[in-house]
mmCIF file of C-alpha atoms in Angstrom:
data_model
loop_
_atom_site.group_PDB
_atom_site.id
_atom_site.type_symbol
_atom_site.label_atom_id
_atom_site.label_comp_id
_atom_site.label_asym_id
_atom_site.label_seq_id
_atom_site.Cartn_x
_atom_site.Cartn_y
_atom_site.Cartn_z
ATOM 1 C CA UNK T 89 -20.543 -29.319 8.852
ATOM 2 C CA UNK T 90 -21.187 -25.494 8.649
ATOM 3 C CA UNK T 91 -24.065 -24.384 10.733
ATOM 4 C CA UNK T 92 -26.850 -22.306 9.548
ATOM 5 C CA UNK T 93 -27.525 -18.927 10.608
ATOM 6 C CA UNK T 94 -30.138 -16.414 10.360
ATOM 7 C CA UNK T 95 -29.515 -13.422 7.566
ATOM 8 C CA UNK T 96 -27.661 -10.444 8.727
ATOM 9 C CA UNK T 97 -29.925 -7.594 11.137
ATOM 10 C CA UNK T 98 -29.660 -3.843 8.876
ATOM 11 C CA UNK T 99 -26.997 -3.088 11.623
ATOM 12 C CA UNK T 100 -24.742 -5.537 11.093
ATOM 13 C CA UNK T 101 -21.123 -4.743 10.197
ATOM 14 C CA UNK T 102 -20.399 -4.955 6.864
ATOM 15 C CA UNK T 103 -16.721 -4.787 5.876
ATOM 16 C CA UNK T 104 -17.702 -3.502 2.116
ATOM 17 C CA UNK T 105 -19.521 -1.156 3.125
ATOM 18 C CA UNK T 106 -17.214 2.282 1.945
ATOM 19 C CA UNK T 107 -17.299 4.067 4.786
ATOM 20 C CA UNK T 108 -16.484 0.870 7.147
ATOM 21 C CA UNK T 109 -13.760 -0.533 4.256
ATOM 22 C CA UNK T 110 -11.870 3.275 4.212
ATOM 23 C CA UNK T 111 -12.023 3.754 8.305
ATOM 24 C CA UNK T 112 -10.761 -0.147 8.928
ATOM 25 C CA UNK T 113 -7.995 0.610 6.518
ATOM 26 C CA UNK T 114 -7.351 3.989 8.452
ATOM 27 C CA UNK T 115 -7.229 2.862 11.781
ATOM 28 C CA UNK T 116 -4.855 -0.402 11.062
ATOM 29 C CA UNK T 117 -2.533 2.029 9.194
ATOM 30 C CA UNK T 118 -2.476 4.557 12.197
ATOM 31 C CA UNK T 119 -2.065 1.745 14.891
ATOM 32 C CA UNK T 120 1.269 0.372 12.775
ATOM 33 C CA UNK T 121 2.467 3.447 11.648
ATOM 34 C CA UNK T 122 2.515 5.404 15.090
ATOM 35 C CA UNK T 123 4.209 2.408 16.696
ATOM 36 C CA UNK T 124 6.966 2.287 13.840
ATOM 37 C CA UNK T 125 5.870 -1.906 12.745
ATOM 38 C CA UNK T 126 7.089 -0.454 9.213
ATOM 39 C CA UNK T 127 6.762 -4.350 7.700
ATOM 40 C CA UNK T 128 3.200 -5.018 8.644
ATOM 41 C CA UNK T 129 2.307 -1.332 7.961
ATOM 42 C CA UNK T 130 3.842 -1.538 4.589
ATOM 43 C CA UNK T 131 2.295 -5.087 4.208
ATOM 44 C CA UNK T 132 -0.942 -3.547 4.949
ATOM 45 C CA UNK T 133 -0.777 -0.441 2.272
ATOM 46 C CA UNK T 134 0.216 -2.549 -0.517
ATOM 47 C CA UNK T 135 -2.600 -4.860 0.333
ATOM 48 C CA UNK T 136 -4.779 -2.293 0.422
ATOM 49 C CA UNK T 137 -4.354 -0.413 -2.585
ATOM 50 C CA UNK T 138 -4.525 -4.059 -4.327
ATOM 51 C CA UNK T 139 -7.955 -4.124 -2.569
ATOM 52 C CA UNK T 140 -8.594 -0.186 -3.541
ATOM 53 C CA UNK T 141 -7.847 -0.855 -6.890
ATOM 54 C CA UNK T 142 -10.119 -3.593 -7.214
ATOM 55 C CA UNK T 143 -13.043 -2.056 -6.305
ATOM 56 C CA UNK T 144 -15.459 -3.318 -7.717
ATOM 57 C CA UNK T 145 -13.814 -6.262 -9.487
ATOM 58 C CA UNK T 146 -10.845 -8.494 -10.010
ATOM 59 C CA UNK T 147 -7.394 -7.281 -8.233
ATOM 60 C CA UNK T 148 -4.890 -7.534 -11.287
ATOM 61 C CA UNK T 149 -1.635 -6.031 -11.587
ATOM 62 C CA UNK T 150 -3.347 -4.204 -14.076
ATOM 63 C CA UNK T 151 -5.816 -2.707 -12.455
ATOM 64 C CA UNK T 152 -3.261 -1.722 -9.032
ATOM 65 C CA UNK T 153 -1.139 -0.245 -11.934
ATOM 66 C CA UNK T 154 -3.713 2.121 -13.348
ATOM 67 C CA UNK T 155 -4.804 2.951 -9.294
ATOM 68 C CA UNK T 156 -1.053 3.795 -8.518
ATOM 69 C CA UNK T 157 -0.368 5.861 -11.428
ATOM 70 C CA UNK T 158 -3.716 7.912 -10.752
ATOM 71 C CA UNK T 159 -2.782 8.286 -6.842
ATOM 72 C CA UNK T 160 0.759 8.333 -6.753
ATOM 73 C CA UNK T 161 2.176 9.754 -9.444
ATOM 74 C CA UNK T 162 5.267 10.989 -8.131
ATOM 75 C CA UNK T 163 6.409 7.459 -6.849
ATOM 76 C CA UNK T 164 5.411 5.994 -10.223
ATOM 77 C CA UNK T 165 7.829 8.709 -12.263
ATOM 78 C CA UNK T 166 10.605 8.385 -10.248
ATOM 79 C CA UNK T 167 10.805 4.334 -9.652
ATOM 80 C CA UNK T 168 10.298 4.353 -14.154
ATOM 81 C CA UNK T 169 13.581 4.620 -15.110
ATOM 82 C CA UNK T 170 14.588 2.401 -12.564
ATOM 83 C CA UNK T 171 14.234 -1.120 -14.161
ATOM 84 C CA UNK T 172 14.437 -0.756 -18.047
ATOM 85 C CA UNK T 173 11.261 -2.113 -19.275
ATOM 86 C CA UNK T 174 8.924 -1.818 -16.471
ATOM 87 C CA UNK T 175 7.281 1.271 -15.496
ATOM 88 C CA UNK T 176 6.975 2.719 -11.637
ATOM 89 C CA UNK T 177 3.233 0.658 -11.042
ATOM 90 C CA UNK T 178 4.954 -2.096 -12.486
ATOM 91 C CA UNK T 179 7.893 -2.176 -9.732
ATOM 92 C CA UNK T 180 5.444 -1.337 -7.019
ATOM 93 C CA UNK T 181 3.016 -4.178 -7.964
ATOM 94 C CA UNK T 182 6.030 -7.209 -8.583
ATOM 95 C CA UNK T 183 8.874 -5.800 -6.208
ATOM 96 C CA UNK T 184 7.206 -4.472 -2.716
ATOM 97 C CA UNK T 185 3.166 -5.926 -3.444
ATOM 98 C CA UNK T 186 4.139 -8.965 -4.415
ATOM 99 C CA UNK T 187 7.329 -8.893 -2.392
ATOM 100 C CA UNK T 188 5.307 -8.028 0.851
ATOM 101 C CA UNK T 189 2.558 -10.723 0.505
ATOM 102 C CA UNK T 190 4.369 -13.339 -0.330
ATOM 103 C CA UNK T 191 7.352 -13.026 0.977
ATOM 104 C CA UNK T 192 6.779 -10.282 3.914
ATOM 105 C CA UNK T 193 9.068 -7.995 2.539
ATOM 106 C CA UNK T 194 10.239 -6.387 -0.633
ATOM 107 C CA UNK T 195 12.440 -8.719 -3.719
ATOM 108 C CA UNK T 196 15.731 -8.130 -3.906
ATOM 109 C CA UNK T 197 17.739 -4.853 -4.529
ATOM 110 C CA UNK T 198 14.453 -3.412 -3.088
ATOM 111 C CA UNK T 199 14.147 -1.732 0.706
ATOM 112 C CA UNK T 200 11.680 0.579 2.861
ATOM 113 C CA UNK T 201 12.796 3.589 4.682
ATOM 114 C CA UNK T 202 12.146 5.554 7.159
ATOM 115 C CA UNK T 203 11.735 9.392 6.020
ATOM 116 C CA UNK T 204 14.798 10.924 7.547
ATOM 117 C CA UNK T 205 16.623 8.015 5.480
ATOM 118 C CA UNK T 206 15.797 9.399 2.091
ATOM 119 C CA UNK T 207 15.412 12.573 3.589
ATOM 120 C CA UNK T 208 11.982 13.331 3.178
ATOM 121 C CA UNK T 209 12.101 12.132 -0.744
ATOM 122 C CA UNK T 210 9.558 9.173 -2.097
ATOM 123 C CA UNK T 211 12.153 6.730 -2.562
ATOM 124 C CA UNK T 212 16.475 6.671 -2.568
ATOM 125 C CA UNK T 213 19.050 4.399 -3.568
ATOM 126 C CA UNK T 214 21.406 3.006 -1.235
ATOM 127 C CA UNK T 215 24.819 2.594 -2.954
ATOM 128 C CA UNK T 216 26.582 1.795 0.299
ATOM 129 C CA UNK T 217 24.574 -1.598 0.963
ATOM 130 C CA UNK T 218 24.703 -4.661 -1.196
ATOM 131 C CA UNK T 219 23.239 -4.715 -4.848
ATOM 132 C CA UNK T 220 22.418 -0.666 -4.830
ATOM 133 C CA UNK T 221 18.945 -1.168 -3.747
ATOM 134 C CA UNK T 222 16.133 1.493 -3.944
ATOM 135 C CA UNK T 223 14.299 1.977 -1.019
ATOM 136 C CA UNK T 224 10.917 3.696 -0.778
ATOM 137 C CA UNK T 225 9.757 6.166 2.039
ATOM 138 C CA UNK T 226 7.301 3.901 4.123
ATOM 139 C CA UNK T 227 6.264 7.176 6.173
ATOM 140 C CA UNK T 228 5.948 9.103 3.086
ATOM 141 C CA UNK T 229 3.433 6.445 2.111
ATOM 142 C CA UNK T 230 1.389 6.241 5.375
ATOM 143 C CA UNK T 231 1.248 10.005 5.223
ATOM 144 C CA UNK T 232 0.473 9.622 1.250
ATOM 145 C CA UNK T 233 -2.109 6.705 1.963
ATOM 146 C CA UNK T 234 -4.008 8.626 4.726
ATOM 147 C CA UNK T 235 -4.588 11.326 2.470
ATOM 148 C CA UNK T 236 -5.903 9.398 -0.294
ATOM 149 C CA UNK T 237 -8.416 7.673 1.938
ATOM 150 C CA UNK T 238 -9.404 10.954 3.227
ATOM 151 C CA UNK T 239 -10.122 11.948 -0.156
ATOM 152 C CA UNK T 240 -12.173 8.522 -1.296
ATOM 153 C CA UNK T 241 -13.780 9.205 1.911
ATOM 154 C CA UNK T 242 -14.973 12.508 0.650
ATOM 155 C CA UNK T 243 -16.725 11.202 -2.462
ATOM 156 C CA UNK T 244 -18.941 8.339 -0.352
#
């Protein structure tokens, strides 16, 4: 049986709150990030942006498809040509969000790398390993992700 409780004091943390839901979000990121947990960290991002785009409503791959296209534009263009018939936000959303929390880590013929990997690009392929894969630039997206909660944080 679930107890009762009194209603929450005015000072009360509330996770929804914007400035609470941006700095939570920044701090996690930092903490995985600067000790190089690239799966959890990456976990974490696409999770967030899911949540990001959501906000307020329903997380869809719709609606993480529009937010990605508006805040990472470069990514978007250059994953496009990449699987005939599904655009950039659509290979972000099924191949590393769904990949990464479902299945803690991206589908096949999909990888994260570190920046000196792609050499500083958003994303590479890797024709040396099996199946070609594409990898993106998980430090390219912390450093990408930071900057778009500093700017959300901006506009609260």
């Amino acid at each position: 049986m679930l107890r009762n409780f009194a209603p929450p004091k005015d000072d009360m943390y509330h996770i929804r709150d914007p400035k609470n839901f941006l700095s939570a979000m920044r701090v996690d990121v930092e903490l995985l990030w600067k000790n190089n947990r690239y799966i959890p960290l990456t976990t974490l991002i696409m999770c967030c942006l899911d949540a990001l785009a959501a906000d307020p409503g329903k997380a869809t791959s719709k609606t993480f498809g529009r937010f990605v296209k508006k805040h990472f534009p470069d990514l978007c263009m250059l994953l496009d040509p990449d699987r005939p018939g599904l655009t950039g936000a659509d290979i972000l959303y099924k191949n590393f969000r769904n990949g990464f929390a479902h299945e803690r880590g991206p589908k096949s013929k999909f990888v994260i790398a570190e920046d000196h990997e792609v050499e500083g690009q958003w994303a590479g392929r890797f024709p040396d390993l099996d199946g070609q894969p594409v990898g993106i630039n998980v430090d390219r997206l912390a450093e990408e992700f930071l900057k778009l909660l500093d700017r959300l944080a901006s506009q609260v």
